[in-house]
PDB file of C-alpha atoms in Angstrom:
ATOM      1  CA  UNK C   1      24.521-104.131  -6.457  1.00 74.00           C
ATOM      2  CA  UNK C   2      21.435-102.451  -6.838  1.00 84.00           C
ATOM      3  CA  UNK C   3      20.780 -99.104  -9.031  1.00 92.00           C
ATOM      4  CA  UNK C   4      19.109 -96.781  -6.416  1.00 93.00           C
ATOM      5  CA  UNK C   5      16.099 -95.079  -8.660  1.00 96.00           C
ATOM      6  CA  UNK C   6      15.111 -91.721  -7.545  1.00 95.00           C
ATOM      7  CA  UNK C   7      11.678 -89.976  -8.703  1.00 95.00           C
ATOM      8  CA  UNK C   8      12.125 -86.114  -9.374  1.00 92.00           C
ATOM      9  CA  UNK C   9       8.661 -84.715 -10.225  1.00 92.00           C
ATOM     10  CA  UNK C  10       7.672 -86.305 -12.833  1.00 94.00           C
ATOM     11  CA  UNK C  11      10.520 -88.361 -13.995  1.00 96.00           C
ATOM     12  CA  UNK C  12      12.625 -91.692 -12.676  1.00 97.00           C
ATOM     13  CA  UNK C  13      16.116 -91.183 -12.410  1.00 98.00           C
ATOM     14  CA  UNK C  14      18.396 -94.372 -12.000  1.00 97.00           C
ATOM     15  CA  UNK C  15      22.100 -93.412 -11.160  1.00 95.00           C
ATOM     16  CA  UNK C  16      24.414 -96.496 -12.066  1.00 94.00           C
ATOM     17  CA  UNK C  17      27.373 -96.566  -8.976  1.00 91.00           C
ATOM     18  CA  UNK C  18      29.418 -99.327  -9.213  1.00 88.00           C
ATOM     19  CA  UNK C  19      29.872-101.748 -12.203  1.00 89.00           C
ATOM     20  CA  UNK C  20      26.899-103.741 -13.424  1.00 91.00           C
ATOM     21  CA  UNK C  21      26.852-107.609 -13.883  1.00 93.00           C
ATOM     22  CA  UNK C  22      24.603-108.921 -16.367  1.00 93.00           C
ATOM     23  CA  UNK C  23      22.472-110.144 -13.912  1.00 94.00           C
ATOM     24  CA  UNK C  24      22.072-106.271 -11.981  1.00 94.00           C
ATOM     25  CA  UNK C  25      21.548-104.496 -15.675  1.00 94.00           C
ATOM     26  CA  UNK C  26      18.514-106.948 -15.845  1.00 94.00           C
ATOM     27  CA  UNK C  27      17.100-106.559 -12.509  1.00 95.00           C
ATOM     28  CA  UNK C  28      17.486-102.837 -13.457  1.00 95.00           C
ATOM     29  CA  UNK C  29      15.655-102.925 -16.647  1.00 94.00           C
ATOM     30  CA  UNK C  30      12.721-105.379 -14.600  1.00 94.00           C
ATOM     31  CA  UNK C  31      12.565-102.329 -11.764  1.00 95.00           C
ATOM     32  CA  UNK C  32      12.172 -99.559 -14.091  1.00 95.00           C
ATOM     33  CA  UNK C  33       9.899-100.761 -16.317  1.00 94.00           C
ATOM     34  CA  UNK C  34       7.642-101.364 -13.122  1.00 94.00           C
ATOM     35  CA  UNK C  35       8.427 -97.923 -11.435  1.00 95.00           C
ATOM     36  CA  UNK C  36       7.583 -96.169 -14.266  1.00 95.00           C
ATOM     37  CA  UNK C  37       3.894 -97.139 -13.793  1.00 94.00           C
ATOM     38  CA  UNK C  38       4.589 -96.705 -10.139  1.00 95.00           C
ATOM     39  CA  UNK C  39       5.254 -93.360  -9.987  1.00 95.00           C
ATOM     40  CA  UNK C  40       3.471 -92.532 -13.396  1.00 95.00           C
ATOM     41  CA  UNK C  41       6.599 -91.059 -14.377  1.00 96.00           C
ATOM     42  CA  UNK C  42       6.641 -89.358 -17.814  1.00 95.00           C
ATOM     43  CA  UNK C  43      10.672 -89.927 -18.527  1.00 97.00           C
ATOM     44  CA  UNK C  44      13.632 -92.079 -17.202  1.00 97.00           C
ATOM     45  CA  UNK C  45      17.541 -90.832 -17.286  1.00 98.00           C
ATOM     46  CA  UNK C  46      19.482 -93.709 -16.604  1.00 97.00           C
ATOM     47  CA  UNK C  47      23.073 -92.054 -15.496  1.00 97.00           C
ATOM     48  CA  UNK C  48      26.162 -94.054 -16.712  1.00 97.00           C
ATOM     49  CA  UNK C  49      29.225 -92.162 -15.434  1.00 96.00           C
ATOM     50  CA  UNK C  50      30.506 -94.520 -13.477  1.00 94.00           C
ATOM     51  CA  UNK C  51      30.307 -97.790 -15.886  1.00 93.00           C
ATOM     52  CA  UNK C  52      33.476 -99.382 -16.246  1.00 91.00           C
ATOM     53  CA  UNK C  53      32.671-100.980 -19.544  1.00 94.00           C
ATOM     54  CA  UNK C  54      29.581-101.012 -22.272  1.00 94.00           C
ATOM     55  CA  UNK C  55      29.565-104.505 -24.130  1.00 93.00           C
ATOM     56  CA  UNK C  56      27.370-105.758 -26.623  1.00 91.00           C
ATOM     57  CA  UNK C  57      24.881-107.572 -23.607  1.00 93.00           C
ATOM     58  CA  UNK C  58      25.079-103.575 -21.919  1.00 94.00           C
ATOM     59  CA  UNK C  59      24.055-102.378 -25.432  1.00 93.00           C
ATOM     60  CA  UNK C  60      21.093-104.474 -26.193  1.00 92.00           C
ATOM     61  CA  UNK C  61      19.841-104.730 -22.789  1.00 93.00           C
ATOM     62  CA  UNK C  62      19.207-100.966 -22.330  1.00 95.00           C
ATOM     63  CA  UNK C  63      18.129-100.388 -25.564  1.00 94.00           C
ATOM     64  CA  UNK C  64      15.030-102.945 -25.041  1.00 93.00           C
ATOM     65  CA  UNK C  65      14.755-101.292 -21.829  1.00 94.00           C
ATOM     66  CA  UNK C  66      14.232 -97.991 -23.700  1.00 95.00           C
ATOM     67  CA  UNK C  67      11.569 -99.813 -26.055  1.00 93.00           C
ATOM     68  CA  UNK C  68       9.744-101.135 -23.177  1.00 92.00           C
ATOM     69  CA  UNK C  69       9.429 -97.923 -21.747  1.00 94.00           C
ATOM     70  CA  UNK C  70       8.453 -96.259 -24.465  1.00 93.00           C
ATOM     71  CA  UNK C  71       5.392 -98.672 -24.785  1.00 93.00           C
ATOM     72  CA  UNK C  72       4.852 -97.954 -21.028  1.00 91.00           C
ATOM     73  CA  UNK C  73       4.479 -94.097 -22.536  1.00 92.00           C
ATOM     74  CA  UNK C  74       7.610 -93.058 -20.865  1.00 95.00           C
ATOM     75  CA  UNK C  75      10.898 -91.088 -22.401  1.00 95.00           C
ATOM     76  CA  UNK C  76      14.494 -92.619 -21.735  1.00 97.00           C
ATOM     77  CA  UNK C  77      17.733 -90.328 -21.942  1.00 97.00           C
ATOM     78  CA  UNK C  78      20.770 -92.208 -21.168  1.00 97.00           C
ATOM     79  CA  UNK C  79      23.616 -89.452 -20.178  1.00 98.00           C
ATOM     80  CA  UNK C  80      27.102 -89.398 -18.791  1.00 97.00           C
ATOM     81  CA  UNK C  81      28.751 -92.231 -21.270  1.00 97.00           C
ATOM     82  CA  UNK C  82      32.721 -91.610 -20.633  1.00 96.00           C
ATOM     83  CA  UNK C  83      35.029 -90.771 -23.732  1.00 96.00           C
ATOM     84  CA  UNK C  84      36.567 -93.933 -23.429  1.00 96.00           C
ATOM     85  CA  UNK C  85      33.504 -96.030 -23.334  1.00 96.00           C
ATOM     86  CA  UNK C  86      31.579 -94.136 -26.112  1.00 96.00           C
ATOM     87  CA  UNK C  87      35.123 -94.850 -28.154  1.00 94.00           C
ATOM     88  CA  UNK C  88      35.150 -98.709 -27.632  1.00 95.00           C
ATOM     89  CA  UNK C  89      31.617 -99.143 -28.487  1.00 94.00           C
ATOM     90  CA  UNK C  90      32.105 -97.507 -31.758  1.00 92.00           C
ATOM     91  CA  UNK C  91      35.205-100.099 -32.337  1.00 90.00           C
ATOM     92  CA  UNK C  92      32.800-102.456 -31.362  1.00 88.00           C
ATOM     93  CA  UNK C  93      30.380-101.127 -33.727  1.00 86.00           C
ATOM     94  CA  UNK C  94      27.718-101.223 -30.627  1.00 87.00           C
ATOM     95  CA  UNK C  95      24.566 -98.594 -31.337  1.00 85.00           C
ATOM     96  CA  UNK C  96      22.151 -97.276 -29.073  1.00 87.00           C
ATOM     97  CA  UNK C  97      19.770 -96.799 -31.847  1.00 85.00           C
ATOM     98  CA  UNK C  98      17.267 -94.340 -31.263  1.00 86.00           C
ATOM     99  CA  UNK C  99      17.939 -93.856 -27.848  1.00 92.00           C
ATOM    100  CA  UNK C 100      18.251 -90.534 -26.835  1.00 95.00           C
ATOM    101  CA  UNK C 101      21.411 -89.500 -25.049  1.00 96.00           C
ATOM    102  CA  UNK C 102      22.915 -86.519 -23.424  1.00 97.00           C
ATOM    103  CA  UNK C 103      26.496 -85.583 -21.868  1.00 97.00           C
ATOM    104  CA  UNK C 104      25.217 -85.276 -18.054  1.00 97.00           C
ATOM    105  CA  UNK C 105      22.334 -85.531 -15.772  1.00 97.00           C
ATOM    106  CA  UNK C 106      22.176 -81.824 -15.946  1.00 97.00           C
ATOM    107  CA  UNK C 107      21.593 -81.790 -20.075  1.00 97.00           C
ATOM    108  CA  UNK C 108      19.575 -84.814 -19.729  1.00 97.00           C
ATOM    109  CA  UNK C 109      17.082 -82.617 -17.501  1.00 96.00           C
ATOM    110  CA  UNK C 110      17.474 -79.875 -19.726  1.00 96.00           C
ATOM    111  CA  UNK C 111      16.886 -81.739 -22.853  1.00 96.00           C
ATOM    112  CA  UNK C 112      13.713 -83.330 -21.538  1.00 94.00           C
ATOM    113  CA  UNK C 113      12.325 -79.861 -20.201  1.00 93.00           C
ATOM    114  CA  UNK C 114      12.950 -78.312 -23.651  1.00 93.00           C
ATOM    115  CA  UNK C 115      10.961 -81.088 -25.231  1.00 88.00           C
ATOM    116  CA  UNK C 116       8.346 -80.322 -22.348  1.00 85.00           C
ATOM    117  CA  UNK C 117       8.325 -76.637 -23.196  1.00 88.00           C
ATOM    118  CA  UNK C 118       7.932 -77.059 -26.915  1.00 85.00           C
ATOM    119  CA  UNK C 119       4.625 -78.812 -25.277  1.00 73.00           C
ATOM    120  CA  UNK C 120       5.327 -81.889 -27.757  1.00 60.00           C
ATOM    121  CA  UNK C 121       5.972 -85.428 -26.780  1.00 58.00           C
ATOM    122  CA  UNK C 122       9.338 -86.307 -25.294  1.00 58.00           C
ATOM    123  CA  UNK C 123      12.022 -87.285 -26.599  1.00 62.00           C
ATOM    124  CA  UNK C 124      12.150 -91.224 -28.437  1.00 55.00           C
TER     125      UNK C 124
ATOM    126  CA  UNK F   1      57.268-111.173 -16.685  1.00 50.00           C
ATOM    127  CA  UNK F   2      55.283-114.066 -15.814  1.00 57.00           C
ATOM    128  CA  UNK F   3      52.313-112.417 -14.065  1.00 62.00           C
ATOM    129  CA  UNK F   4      49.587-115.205 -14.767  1.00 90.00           C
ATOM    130  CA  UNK F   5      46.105-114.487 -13.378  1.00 95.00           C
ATOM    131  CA  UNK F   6      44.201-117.496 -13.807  1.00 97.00           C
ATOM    132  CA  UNK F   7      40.572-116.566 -13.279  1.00 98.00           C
ATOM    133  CA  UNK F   8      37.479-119.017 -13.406  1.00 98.00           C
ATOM    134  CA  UNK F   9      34.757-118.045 -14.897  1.00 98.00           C
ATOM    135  CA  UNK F  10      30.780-119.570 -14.812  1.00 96.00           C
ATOM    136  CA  UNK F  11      28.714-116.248 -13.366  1.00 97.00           C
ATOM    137  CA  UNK F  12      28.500-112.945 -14.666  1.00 95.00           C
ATOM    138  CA  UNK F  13      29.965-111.745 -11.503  1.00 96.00           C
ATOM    139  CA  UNK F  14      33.702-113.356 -12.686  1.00 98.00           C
ATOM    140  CA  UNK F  15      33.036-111.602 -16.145  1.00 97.00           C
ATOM    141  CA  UNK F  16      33.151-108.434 -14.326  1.00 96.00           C
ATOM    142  CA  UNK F  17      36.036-109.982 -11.971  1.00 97.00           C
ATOM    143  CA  UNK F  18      38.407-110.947 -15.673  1.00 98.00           C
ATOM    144  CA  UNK F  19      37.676-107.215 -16.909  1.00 97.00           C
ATOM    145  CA  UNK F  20      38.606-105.354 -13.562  1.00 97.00           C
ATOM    146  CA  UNK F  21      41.789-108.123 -13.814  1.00 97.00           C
ATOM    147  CA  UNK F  22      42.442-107.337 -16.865  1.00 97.00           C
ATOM    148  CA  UNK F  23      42.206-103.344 -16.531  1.00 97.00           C
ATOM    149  CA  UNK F  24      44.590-103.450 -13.655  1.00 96.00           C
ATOM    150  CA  UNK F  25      47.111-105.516 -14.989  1.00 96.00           C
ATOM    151  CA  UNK F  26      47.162-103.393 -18.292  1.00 96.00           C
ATOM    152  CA  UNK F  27      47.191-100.483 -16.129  1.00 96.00           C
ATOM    153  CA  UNK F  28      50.575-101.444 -14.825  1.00 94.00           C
ATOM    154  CA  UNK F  29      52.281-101.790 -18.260  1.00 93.00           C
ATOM    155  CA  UNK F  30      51.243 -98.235 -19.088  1.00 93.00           C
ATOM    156  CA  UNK F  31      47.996 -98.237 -21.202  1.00 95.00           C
ATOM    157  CA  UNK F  32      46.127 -95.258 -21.215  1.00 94.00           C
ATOM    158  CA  UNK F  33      42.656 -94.962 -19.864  1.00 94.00           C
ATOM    159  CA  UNK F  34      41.165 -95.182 -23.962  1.00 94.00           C
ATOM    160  CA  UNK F  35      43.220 -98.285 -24.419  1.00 96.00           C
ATOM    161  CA  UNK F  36      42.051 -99.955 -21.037  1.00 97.00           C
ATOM    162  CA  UNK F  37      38.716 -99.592 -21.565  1.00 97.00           C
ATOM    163  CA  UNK F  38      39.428-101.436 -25.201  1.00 97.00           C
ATOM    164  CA  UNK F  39      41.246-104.669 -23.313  1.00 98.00           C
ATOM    165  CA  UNK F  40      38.173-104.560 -20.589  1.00 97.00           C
ATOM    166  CA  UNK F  41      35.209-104.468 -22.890  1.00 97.00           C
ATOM    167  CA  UNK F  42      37.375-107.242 -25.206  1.00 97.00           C
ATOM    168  CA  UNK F  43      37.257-109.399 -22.245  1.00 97.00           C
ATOM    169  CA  UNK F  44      33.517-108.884 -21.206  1.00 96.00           C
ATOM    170  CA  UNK F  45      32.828-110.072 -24.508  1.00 95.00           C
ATOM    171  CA  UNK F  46      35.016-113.302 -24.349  1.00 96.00           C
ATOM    172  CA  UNK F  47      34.176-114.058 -20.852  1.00 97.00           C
ATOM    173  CA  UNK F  48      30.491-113.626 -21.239  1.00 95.00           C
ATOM    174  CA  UNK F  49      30.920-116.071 -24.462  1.00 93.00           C
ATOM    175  CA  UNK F  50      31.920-118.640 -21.878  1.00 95.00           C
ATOM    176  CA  UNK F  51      29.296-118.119 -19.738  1.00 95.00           C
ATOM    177  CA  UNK F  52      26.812-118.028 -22.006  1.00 92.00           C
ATOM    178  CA  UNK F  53      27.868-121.164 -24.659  1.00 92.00           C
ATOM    179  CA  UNK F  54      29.995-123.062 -22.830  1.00 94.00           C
ATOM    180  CA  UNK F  55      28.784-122.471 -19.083  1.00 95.00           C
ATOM    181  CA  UNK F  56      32.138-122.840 -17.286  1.00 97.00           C
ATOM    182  CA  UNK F  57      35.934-122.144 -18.379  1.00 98.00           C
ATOM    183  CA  UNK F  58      38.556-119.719 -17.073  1.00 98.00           C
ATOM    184  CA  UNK F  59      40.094-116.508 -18.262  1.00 98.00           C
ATOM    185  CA  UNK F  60      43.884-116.108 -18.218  1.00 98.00           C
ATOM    186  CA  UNK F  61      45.825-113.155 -18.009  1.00 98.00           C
ATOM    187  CA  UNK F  62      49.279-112.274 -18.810  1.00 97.00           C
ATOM    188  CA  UNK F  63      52.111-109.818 -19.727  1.00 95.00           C
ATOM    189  CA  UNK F  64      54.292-110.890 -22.367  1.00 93.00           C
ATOM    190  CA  UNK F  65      57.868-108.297 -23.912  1.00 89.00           C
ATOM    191  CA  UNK F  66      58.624-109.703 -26.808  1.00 83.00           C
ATOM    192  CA  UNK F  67      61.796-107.894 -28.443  1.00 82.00           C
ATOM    193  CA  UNK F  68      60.724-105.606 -26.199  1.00 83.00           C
ATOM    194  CA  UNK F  69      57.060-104.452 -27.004  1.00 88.00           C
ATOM    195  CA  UNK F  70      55.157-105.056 -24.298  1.00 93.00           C
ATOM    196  CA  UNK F  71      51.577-106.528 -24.434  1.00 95.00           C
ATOM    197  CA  UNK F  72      49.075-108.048 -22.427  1.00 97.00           C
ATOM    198  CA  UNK F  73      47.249-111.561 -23.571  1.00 97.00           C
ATOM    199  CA  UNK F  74      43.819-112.815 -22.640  1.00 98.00           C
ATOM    200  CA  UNK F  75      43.410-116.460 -23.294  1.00 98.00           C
ATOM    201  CA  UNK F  76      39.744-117.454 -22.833  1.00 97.00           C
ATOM    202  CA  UNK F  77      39.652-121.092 -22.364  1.00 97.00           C
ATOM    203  CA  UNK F  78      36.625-123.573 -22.188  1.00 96.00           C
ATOM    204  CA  UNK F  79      35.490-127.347 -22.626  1.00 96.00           C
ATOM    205  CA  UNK F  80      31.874-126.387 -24.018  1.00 94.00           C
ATOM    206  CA  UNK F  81      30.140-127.637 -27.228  1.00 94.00           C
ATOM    207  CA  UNK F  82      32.964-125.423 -29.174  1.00 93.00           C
ATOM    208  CA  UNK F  83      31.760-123.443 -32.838  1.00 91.00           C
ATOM    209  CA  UNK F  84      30.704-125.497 -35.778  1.00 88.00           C
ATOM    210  CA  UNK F  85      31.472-122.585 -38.113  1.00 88.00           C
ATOM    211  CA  UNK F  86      33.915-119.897 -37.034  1.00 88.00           C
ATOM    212  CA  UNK F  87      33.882-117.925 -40.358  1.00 88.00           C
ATOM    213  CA  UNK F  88      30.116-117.746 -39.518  1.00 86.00           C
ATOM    214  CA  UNK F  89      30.946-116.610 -35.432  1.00 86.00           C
ATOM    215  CA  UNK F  90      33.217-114.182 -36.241  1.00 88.00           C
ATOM    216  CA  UNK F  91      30.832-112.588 -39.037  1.00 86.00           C
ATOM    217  CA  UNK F  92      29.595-108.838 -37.687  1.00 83.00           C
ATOM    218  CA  UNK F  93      25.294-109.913 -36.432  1.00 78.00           C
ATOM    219  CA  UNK F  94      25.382-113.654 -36.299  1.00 77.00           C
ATOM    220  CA  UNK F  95      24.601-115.384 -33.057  1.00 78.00           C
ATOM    221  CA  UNK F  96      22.718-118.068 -32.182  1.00 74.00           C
ATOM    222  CA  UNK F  97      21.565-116.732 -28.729  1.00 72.00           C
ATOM    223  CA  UNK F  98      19.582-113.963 -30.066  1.00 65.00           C
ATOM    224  CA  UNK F  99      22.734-112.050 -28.714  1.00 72.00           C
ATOM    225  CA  UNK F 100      23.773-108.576 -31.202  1.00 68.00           C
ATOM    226  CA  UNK F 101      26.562-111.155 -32.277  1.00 71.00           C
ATOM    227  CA  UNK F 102      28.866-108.578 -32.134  1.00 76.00           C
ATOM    228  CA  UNK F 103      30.859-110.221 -29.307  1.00 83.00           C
ATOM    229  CA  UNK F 104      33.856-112.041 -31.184  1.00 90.00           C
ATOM    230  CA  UNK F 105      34.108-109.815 -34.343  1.00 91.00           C
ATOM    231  CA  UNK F 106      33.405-106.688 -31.606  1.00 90.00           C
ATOM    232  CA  UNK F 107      37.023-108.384 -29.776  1.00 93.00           C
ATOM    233  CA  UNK F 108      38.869-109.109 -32.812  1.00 94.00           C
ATOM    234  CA  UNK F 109      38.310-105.484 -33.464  1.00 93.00           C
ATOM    235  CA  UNK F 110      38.962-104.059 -30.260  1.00 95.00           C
ATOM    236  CA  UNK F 111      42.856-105.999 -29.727  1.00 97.00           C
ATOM    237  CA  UNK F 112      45.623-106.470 -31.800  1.00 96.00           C
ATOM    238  CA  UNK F 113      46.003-109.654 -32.393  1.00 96.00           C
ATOM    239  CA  UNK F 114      42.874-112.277 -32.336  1.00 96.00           C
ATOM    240  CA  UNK F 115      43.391-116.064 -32.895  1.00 96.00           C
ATOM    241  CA  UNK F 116      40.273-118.504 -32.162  1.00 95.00           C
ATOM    242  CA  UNK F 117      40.599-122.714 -31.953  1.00 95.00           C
ATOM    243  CA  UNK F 118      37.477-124.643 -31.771  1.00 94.00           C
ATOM    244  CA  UNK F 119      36.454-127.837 -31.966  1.00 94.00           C
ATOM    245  CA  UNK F 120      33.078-129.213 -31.651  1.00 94.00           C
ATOM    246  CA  UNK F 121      32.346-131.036 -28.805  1.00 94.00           C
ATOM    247  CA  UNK F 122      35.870-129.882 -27.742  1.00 95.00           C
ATOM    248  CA  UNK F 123      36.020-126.715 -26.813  1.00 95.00           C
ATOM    249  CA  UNK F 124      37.071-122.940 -27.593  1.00 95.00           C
ATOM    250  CA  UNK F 125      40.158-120.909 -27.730  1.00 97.00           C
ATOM    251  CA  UNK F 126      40.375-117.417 -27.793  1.00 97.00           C
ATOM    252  CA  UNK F 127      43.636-115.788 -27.681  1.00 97.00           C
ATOM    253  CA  UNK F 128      43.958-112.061 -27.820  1.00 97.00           C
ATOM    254  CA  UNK F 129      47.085-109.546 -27.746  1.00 97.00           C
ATOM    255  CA  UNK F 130      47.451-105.704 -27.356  1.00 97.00           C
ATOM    256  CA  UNK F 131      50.543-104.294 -27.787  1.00 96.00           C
ATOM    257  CA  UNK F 132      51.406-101.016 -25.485  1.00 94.00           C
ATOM    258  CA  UNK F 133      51.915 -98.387 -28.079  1.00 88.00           C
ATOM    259  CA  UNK F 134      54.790 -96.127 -28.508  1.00 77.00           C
ATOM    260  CA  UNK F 135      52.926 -93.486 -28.272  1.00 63.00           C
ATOM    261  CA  UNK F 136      49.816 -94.169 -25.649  1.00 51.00           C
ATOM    262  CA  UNK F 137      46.875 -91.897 -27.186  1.00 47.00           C
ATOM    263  CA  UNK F 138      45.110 -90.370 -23.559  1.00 49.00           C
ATOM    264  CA  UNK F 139      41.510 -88.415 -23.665  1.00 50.00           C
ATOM    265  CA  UNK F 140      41.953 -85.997 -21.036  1.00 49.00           C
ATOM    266  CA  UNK F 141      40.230 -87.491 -18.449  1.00 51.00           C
ATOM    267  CA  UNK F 142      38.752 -86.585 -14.775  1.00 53.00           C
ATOM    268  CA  UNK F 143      39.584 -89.319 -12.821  1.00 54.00           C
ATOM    269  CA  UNK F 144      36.281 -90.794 -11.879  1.00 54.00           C
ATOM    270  CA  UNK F 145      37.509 -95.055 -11.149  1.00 49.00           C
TER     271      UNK F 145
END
């Protein structure tokens, strides 16, 4: 199923609603990538509430994803990782890296304005 | 109990199908939600190991009481070109796929009880067990699935 990908002003956000195959986290990562130069959008918050399950392939995909939008100039915040899911990727031993992340949308938004208002680069 | 789910597996649409499975029938013995997600990301990373080595194999779930503890076991079953070095596989950041290689080790951490079989040109093996625990340990979660 296809992540719908909203622009608010000057960020992307992509809001994750069902479970993702391998195959839809790629397509994903292809779309935003492209969107962001699109839309000339400054940051992306990819929203994971709803994810079932974040496996090694989940892990490394959207971390390159955040790499390749950084070289397209554009922030990624990754919010709304469950308890449960942020607890098996640690048994795991699965890392984001230096990916930002936040709790929810909401502090996702307000983390990127703060870095906007500090009038420094976004977050990396 | 002899619940068998026998589920085929050769897209990444029936690794998603063996983890919902798998969730749901671990559901019904009484895991908690933490647990759950433990036995569903265990068997993304098998199932996608089948996929991805082997192309084709199948995923079988079951409940098992023995002296009554009750469990749940994932055998992940396929003819592919099996593991020439296992101690090497299960090793935290080896792959050959330019993977994390944190699948198996990642698996073997997240269950129980972990046995692999391989043989090259054979096949591969994997049989994993979580037991439900006396006490289940819950995060107080919204329901959200």
């Amino acid at each position: 199923m296809q992540v719908p990908i909203l622009k608010q002003g000057d960020y992307l956000i992509a809001s994750v609603q069902a479970v993702l195959t391998d195959t839809d986290l790629l397509e994903l990562r292809d779309r935003l990538t492209e969107q962001v130069g699109t839309y000339r959008a400054r940051a992306v918050i990819i929203d994971l509430t709803v994810l079932d399950v974040m496996d090694s392939f989940a892990t490394r995909t959207l971390r390159a994803l955040a790499q390749s939008l950084r070289l397209r100039g554009a922030a990624t915040v990754i919010v709304g990782i469950q308890p449960d899911v942020a607890f098996a990727m640690t048994q795991l031993g699965l890392q984001l890296g230096s990916v930002a992340t936040a709790l929810d949308l909401e502090e996702g938004l307000e983390l990127l304005r703060r870095q906007e208002r500090r009038g420094g680069s976004h977050v990396r | 109990m002899s619940d068998d789910l026998r589920l085929p597996i050769k897209s990444d649409a029936d690794v998603v199908t063996a983890r919902q499975q798998g969730r749901e029938l671990a559901a019904r013995l009484g895991f908690g939600e933490c647990e759950l997600t433990l036995i569903a990301t265990a068997i993304s990373e098998v199932a996608r190991n089948i996929v991805e080595y082997a192309g084709r194999g199948e995923v079988v779930l079951s409940l098992t009481d023995v002296n009554n503890s009750p469990g749940i076991i994932v055998v992940a079953r396929d003819e592919g070109p099996g593991i020439p070095n296992l101690e090497l596989a299960l090793r935290d950041g080896y792959s050959t796929h330019g993977s994390l290689g944190l699948g198996l080790p990642g698996a073997r951490r997240l269950m129980d009880e972990f046995e692999i079989v391989s043989e090259v040109g054979k096949g591969t093996t994997v049989t994993m067990k979580k037991w439900l625990p006396r006490h289940t340990m819950r995060f107080p979660l919204s329901p959200r699935r």
